[in-house]
Tab-separated table of C-alpha atoms in Angstrom:
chain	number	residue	atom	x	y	z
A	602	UNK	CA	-15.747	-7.825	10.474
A	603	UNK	CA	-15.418	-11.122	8.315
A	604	UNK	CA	-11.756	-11.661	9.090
A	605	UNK	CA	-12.438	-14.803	11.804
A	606	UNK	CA	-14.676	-16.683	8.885
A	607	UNK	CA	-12.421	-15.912	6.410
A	608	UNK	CA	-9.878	-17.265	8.453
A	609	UNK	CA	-11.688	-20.525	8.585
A	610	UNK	CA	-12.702	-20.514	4.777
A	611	UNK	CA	-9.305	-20.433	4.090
A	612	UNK	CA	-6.943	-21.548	6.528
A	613	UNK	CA	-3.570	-21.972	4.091
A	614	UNK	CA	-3.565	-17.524	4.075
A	615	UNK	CA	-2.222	-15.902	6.127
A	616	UNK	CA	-3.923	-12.936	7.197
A	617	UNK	CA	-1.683	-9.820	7.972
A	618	UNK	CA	-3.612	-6.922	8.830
A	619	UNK	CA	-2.427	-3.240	8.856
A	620	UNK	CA	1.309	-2.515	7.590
A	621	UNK	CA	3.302	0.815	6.712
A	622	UNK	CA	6.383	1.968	6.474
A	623	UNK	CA	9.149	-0.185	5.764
A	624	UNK	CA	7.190	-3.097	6.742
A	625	UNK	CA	4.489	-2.619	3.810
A	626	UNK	CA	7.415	-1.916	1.559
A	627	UNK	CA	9.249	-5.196	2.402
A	628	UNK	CA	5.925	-7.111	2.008
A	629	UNK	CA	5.117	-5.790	-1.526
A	630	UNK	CA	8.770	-6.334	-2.535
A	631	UNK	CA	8.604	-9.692	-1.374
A	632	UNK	CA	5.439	-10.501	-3.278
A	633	UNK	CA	5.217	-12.198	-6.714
A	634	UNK	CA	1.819	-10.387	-7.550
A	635	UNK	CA	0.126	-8.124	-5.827
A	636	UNK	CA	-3.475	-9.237	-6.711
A	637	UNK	CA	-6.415	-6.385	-6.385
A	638	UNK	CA	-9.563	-8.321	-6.402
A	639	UNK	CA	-11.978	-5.967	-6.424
A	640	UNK	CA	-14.636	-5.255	-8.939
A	641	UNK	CA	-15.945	-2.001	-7.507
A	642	UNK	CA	-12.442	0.217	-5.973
A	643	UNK	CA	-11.662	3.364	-7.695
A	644	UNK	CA	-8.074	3.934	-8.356
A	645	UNK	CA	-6.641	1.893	-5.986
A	646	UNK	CA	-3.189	3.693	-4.769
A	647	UNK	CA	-2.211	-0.017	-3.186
A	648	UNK	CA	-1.894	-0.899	-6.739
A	649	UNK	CA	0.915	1.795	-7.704
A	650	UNK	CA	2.456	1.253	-4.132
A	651	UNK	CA	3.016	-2.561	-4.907
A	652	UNK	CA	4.587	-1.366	-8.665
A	653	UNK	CA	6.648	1.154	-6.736
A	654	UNK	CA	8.651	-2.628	-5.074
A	655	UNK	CA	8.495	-3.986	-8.410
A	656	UNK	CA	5.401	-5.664	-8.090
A	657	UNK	CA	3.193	-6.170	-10.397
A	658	UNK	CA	-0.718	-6.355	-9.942
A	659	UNK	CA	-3.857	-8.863	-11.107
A	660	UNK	CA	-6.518	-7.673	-11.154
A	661	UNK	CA	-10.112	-7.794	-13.055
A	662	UNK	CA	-10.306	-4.876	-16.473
A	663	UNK	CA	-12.657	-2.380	-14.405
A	664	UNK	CA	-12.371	0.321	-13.642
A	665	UNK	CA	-9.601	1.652	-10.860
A	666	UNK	CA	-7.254	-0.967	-12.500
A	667	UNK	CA	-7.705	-0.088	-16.216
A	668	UNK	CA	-6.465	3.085	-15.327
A	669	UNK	CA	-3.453	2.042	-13.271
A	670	UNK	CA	-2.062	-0.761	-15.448
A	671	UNK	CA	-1.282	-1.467	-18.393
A	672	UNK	CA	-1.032	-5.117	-19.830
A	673	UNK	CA	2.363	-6.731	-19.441
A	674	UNK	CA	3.990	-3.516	-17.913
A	675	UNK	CA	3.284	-3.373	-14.981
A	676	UNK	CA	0.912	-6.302	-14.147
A	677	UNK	CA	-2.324	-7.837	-16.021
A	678	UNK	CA	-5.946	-7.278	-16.074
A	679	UNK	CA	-8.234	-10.087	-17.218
A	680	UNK	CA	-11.902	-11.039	-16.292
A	681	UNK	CA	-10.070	-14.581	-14.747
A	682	UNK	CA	-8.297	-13.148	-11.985
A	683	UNK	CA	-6.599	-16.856	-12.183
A	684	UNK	CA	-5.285	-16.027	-15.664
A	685	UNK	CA	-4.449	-12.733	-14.947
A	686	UNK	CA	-2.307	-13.823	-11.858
A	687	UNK	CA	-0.523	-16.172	-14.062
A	688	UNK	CA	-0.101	-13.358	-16.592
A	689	UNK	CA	1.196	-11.036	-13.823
A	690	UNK	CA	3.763	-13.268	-12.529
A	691	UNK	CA	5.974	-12.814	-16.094
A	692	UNK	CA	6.336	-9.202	-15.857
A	693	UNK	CA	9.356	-7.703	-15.387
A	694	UNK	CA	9.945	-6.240	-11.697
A	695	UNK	CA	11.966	-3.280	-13.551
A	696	UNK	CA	8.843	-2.257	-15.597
A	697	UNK	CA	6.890	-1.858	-12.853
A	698	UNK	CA	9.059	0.135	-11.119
A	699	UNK	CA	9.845	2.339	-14.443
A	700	UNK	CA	5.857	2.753	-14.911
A	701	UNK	CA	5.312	3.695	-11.074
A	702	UNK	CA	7.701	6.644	-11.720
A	703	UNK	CA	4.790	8.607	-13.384
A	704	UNK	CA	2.749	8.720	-10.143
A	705	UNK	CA	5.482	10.639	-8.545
A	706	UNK	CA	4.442	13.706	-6.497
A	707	UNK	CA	6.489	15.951	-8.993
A	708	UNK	CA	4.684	14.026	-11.871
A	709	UNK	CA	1.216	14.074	-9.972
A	710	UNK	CA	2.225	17.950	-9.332
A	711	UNK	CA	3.148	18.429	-12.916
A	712	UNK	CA	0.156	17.167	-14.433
A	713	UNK	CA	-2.805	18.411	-11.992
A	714	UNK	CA	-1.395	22.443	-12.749
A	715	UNK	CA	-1.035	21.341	-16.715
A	716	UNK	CA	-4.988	20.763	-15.973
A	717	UNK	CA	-5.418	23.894	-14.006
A	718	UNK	CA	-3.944	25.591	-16.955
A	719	UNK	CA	-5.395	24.642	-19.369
A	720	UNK	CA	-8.875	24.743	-17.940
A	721	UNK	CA	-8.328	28.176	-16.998
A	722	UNK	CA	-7.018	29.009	-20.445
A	723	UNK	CA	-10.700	27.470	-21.474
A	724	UNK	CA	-12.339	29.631	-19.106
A	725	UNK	CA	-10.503	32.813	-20.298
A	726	UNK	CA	-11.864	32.392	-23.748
A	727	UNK	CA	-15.447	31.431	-22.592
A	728	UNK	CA	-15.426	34.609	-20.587
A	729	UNK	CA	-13.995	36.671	-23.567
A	730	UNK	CA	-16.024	35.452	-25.570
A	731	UNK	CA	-19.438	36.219	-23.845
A	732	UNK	CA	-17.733	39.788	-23.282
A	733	UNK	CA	-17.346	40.103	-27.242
A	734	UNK	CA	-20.877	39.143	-28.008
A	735	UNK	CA	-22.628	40.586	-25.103
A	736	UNK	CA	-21.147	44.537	-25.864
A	737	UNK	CA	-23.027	46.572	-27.969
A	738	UNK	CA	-21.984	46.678	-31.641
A	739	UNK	CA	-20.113	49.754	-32.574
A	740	UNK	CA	-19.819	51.161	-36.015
A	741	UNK	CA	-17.201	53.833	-37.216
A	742	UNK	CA	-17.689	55.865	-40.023
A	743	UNK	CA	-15.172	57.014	-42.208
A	744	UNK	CA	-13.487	59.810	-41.618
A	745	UNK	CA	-13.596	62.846	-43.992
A	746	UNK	CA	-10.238	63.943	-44.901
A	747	UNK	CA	-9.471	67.166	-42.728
A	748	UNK	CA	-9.135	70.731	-44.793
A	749	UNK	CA	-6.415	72.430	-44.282
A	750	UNK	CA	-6.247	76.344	-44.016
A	751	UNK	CA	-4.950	78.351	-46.954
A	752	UNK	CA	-2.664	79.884	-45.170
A	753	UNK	CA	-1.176	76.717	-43.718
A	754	UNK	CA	-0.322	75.567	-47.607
A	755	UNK	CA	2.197	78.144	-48.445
């Protein structure tokens, strides 16, 4: 809804609207930094998506971006997006690629049934545990040693 006064605010951007596909791809790999301004996005998938090209993202240390990069791997995070652009531009295209590598689908995959397990492993325990403690408690009593008939001895 703001994109004809932005346009006039700032007249040296260009503007591009939607992409996908190949075209997005191209864009990203063409960029020097991919810069997520935000202050309020969670996660932020454009951000992995621009590492993916080897590009690597500025953005401000909130979070959404302090959980997608990492300092001088795959972009920069700094409360001056200014600095953090100028930060961004020195980081190896490679390393961003490398780190986008763990957002894979098989990685993605990997990790979300790791967390399945294990919280049902948790669960498990919690159940078996109330079980143990919630049956009644009961006691055995030695037994006596069984007789055995005299005629059985000889």
């Amino acid at each position: 809804p703001s994109l004809k006064s932005l346009k006039k605010k700032y007249p040296d951007v260009e503007f591009l609207g939607y992409k996908f596909g190949r075209e997005l791809a191209e864009i990203y790999s063409n960029a020097c930094v991919k810069v997520f301004p935000s202050r309020t996005d969670t996660f932020g998938i454009v951000m992995i998506e621009a590492n993916a090209c080897g590009t690597p993202v500025a953005g401000y240390p909130v979070t959404g971006p302090i959980d997608v990069v990492k300092n001088g791997v795959n972009g920069y995070l700094n409360k001056d997006l200014y600095q953090a652009i100028k930060q961004a531009q020195k980081v190896d295209p490679k390393s961003c690629i490398a780190y986008s590598k763990k957002y894979s689908w098989d990685e993605v995959a990997s990790n979300f049934i790791s967390s399945v397990q294990v919280h049902l492993v948790l669960r498990l325990k919690s159940i078996i545990t109330r079980l143990c403690y919630s049956m009644p408690m009961v006691t055995t009593l030695p037994l006596k040693t069984p007789r055995l008939a005299p005629s059985l001895l000889t």
